[in-house]
Short mmCIF file of C-alpha atoms and ligand atoms in Angstrom, two decimals:
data_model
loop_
_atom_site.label_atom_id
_atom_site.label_comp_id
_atom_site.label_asym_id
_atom_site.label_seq_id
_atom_site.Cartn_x
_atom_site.Cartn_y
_atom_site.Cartn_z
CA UNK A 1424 6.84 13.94 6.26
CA UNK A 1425 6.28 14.96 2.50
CA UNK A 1426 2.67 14.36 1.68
CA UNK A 1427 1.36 13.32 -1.76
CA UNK A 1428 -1.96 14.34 -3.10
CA UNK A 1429 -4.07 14.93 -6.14
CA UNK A 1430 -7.48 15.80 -6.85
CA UNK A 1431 -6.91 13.41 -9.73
CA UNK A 1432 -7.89 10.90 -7.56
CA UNK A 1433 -10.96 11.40 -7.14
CA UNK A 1434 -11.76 11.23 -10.95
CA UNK A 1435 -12.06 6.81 -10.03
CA UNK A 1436 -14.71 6.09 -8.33
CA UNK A 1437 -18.27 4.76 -8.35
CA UNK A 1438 -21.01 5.79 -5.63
CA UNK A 1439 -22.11 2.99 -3.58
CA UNK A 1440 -19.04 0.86 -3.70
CA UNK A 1441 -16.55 0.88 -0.75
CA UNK A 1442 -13.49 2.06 -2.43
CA UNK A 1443 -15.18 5.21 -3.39
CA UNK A 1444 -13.67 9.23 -3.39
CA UNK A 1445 -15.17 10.07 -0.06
CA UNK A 1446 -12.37 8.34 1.50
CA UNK A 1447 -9.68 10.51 -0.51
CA UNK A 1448 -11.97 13.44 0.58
CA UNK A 1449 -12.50 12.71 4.16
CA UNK A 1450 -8.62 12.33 4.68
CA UNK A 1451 -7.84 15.50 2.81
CA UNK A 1452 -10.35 17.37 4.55
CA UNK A 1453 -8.70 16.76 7.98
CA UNK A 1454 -5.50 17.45 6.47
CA UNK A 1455 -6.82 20.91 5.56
CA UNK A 1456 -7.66 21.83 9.13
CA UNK A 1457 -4.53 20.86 10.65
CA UNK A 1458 -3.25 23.06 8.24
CA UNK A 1459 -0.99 19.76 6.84
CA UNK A 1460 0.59 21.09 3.38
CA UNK A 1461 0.24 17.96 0.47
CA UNK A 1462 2.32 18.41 -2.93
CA UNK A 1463 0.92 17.04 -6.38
CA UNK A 1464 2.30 13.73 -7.66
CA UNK A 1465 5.14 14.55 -10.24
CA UNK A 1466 5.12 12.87 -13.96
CA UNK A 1467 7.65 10.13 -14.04
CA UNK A 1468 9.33 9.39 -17.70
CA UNK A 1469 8.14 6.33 -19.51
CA UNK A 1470 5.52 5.50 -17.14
CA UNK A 1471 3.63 3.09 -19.40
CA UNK A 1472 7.24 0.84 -19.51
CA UNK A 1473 7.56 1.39 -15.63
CA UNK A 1474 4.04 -0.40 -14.89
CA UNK A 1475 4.72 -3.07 -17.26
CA UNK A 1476 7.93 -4.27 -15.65
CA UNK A 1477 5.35 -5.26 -13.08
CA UNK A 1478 2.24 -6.19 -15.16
CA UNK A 1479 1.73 -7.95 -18.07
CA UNK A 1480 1.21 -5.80 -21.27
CA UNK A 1481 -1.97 -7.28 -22.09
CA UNK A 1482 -3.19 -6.44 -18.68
CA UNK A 1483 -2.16 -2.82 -19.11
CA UNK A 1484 -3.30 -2.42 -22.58
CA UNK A 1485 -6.56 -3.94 -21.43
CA UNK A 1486 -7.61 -1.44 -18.89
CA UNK A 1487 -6.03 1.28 -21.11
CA UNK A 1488 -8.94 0.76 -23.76
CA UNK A 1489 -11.51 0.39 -21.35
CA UNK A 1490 -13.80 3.05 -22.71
CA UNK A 1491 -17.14 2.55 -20.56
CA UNK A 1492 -18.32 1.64 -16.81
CA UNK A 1493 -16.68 -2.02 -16.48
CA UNK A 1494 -16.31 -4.76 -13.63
CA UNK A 1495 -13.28 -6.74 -13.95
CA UNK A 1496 -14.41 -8.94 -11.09
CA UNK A 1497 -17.16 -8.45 -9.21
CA UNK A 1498 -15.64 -6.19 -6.73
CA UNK A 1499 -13.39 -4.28 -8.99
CA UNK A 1500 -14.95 -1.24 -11.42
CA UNK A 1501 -13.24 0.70 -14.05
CA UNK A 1502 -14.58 3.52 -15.29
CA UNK A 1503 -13.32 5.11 -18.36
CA UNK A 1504 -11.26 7.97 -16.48
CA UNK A 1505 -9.46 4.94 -14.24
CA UNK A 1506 -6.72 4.13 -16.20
CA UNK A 1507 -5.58 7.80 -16.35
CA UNK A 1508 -5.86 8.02 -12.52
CA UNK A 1509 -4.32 4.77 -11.61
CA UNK A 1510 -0.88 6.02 -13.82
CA UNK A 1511 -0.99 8.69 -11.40
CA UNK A 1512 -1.42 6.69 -8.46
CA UNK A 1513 1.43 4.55 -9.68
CA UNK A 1514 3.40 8.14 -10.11
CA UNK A 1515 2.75 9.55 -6.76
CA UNK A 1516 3.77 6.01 -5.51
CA UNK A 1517 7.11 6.12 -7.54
CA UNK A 1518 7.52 9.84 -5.91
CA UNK A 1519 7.47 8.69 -2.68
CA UNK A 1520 9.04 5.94 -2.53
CA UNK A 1521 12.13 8.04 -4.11
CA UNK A 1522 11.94 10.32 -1.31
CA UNK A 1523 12.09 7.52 0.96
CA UNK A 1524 15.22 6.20 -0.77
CA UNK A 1525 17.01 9.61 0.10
CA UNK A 1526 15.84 9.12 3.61
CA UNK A 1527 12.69 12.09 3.53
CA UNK A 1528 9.44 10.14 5.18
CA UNK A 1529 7.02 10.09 2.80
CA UNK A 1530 3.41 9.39 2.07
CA UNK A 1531 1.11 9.03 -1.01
CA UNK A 1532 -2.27 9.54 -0.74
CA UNK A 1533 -3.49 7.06 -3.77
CA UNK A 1534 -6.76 5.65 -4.94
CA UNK A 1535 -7.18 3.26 -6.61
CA UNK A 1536 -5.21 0.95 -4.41
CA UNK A 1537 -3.04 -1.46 -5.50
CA UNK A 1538 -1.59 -4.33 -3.58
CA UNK A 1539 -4.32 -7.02 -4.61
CA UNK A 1540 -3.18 -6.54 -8.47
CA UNK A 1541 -1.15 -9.84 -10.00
CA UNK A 1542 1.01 -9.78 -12.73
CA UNK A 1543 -1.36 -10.14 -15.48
CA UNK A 1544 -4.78 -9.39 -12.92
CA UNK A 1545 -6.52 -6.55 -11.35
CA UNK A 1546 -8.87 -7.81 -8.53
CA UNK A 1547 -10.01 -6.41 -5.25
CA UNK A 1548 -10.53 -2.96 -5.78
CA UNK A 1549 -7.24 -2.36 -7.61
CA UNK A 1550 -5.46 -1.63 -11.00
CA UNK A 1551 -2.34 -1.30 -11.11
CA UNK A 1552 0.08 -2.75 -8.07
CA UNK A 1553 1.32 0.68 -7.13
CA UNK A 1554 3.79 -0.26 -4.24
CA UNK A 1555 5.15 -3.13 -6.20
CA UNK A 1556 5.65 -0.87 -9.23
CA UNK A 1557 7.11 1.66 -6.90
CA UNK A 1558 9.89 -1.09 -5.52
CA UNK A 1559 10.74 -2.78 -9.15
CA UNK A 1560 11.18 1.36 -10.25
CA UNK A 1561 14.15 1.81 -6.80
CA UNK A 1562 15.58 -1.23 -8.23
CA UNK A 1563 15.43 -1.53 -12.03
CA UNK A 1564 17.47 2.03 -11.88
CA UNK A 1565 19.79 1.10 -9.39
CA UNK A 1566 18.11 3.72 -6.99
CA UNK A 1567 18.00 0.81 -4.27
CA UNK A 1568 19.67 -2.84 -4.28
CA UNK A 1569 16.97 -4.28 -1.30
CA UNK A 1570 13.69 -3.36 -0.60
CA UNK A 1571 11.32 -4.49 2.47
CA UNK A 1572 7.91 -4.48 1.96
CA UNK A 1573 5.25 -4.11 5.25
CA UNK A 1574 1.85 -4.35 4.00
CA UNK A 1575 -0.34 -3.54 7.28
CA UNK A 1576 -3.64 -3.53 5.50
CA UNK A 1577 -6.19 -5.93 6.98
CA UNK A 1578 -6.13 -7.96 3.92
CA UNK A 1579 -3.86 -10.67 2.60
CA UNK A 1580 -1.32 -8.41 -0.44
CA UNK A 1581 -1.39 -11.42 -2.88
CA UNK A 1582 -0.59 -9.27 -5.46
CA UNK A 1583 2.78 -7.88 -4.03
CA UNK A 1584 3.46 -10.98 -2.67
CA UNK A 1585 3.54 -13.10 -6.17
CA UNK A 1586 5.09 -10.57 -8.02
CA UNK A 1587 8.25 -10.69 -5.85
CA UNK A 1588 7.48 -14.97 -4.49
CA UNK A 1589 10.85 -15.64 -5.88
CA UNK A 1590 12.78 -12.70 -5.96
CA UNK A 1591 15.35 -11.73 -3.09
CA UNK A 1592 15.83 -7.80 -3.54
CA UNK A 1593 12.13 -7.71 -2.13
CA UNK A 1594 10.95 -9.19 1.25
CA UNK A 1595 7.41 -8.99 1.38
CA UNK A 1596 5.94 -8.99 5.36
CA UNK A 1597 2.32 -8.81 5.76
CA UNK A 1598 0.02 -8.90 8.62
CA UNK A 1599 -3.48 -9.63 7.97
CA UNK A 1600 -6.61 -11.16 9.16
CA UNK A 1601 -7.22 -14.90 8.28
CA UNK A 1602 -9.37 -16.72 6.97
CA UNK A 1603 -10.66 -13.74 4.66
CA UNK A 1604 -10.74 -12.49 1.48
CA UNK A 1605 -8.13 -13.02 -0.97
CA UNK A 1606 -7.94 -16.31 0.99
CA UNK A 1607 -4.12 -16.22 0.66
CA UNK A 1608 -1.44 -15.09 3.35
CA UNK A 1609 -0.78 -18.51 5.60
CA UNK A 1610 2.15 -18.81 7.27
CA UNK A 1611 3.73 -21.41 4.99
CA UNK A 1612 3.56 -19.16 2.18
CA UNK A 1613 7.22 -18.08 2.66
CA UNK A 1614 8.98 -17.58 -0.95
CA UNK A 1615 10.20 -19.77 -3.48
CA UNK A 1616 13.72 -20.14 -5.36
CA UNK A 1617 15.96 -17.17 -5.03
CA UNK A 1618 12.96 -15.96 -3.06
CA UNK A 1619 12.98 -18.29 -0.11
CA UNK A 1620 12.14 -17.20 3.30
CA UNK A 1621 11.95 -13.69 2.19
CA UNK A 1622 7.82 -13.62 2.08
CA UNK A 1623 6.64 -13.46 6.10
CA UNK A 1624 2.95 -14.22 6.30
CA UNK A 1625 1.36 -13.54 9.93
CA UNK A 1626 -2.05 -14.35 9.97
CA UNK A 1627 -4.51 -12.59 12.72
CA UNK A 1628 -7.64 -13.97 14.12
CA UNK A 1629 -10.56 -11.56 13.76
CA UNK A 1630 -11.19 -9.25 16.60
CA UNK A 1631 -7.33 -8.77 17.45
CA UNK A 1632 -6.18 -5.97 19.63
CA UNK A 1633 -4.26 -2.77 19.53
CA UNK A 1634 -1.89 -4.74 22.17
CA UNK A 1635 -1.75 -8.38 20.40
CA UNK A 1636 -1.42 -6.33 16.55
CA UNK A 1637 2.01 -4.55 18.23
CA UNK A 1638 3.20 -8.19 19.62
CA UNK A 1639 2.93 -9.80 16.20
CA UNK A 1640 4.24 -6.65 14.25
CA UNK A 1641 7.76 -7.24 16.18
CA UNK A 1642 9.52 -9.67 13.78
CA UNK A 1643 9.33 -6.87 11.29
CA UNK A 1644 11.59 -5.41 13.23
CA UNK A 1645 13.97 -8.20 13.58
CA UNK A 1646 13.44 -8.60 9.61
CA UNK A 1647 15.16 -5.14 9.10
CA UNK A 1648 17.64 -5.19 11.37
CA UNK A 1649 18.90 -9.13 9.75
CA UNK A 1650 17.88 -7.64 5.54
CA UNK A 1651 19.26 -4.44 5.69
CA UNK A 1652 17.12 -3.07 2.97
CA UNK A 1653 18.09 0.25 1.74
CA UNK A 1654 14.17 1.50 2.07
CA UNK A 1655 10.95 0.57 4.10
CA UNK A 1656 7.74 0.87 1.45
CA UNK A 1657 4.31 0.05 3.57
CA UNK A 1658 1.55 -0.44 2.22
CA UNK A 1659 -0.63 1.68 4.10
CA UNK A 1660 -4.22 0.31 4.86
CA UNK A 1661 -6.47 1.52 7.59
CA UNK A 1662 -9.03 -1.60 7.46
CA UNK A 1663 -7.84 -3.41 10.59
CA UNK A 1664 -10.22 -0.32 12.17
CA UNK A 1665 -12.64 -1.43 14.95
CA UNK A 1666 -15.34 -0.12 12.94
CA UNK A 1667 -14.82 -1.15 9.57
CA UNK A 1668 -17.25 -2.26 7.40
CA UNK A 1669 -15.73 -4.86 5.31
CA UNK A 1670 -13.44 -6.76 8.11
CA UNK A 1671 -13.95 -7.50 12.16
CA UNK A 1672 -10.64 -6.30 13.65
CA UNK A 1673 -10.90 -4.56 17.13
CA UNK A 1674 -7.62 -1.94 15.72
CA UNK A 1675 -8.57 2.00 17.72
CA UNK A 1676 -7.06 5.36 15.98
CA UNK A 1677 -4.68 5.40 18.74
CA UNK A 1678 -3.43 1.71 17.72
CA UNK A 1679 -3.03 3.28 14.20
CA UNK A 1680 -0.52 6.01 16.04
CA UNK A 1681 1.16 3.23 17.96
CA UNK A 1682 2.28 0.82 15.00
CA UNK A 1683 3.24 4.06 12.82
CA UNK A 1684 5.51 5.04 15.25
CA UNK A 1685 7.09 1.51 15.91
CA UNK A 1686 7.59 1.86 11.89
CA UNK A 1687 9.11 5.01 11.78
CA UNK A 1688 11.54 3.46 15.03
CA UNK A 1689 12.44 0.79 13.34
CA UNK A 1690 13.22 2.72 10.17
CA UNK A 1691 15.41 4.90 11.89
CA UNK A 1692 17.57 2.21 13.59
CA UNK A 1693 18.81 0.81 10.44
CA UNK A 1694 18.66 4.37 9.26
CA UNK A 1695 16.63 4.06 5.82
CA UNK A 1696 13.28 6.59 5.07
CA UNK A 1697 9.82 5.35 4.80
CA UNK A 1698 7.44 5.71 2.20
CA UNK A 1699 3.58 5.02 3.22
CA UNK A 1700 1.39 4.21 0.28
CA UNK A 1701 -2.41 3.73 0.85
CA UNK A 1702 -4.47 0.96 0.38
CA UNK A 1703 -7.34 0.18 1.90
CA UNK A 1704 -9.48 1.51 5.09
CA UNK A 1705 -13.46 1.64 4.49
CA UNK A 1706 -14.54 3.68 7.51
CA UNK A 1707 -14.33 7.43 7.08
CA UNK A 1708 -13.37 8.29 10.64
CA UNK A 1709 -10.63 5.50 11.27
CA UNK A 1710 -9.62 5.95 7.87
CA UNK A 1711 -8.74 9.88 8.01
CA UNK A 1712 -7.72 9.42 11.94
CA UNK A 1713 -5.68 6.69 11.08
CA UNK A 1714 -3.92 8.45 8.42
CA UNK A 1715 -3.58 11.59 11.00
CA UNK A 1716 -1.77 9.49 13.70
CA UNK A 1717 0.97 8.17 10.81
CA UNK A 1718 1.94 11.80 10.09
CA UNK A 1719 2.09 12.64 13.48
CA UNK A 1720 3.89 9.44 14.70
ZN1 LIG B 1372 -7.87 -4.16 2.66
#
């Protein structure tokens, strides 16, 4: 598995907030002593015209001219290093995801995370939509036709899922606990126009299981088998842990190693790569043991 990592991203970040550099730092750290080699996100050409294929150029011009500490909701800081960092998330995103495409497992160890982001609207800890930048990128050059899109972090991708609501080179499959925050995700949220029945919502109660999580995650295999997409992007969040602050999921480390491998299974039946890109996960240990038991799966 080709692993993606920059001390760039730890240049976001504001002490006493969740989504803060620790997280980047407890990851790498156990990376380091299993001796796990990471690469440094590449530059990708006309990145600025990349993320706005996705987001609106208002939106990116916006947070490009941020020049202080700034909220742009009240969960969501920039500080004036962010937009710098959040290109290179969006880059080391784009990297691995092209990896994936030519069938090398990938992952991308990004901050600030991304799938929450709209069009035209950063919210929930995130800038710029780095997984859905990373799919329109395959596409728009013809480096993939079809494009599935699992999104196992414990919240609801609304972001991902309205950029792509009625588009049908993207199916969007999430599994996340509901009610919670953004408040979307139900199960009748399922795609419009060309787009129809290619967004899967499953909503989880809170406090679901390692062994209830890997009944619910089956459809996605069913999903890839029937779309036949030519990669598997997931966006990679490690909040569904037992122990995490900000949700109430009963997910263990090992359940983390379970689903990853049922991934990387299903991946390799209809023969495409993976790419991982991370998103949320709030408590050190699951967060860094989570991560450990992808690789290894
Ligand atoms: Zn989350």
């Amino acid at each position: 598995m080709i692993l993606i990592y920059s001390n760039k991203f730890l240049e976001h970040s504001k002490s006493g907030h969740p989504e803060n550099k620790n997280r980047l730092i407890a990851i790498k750290c156990l990376l380091d002593k299993y001796n796990y080699t990471t690469i440094e996100p590449k530059d990708v050409e006309d990145i600025e015209e990349k993320i706005k294929k996705v987001h609106s150029e208002a939106y990116v011009e916006l947070i490009k001219n941020i020049k202080s500490d700034t909220m742009l909701d009240p969960d969501t800081y920039v500080v004036k290093t962010s937009y710098d960092v959040a290109v290179n998330a969006v880059e080391a995103s784009i990297n691995a995801a092209e990896y994936a495409v030519n069938k090398k497992n990938s992952f991308a160890f990004v901050r600030p995370p991304g799938h929450h982001t709209c069009k035209d609207r950063g919210m929930g800890f995130c800038i710029f939509n780095n997984i859905a930048i990373a799919a329109e990128y395959l596409i728009s050059t013809n480096k993939a036709k079809k494009i599935l899109i699992l999104d196992i972090d414990c919240h609801h991708g609304n972001g991902t899922q309205e950029i792509f609501y009625d588009r049908k080179d993207v199916f969007y499959i999430s599994l996340h606990q509901y009610p919670a925050y953004p408040g979307t995700g139900s199960a009748d949220e399922t795609g419009a126009g060309e787009g129809k029945n290619l967004t899967l919502n499953i909503p989880l109660h809170s406090y679901t299981t390692d062994d209830e999580y890997i009944e619910r995650i089956k459809i996605f295999r069913k999903v890839a088998i029937d779309y036949k997409p030519d990669v598997i992007l997931v966006s990679a969040g490690y909040d569904t842990y037992i122990d995490d602050p900000l949700t109430s999921m009963n997910i263990t480390i090992d359940g983390f190693g379970k689903f990853s491998k049922y991934i990387k299974e299903t991946a390799k039946i209809i023969d495409v790569g993976v790419a991982f890109i991370l998103e949320g996960g709030y408590n050190l240990k699951g967060l860094s043991e989570g991560v450990l038991k992808t690789i290894k799966a």
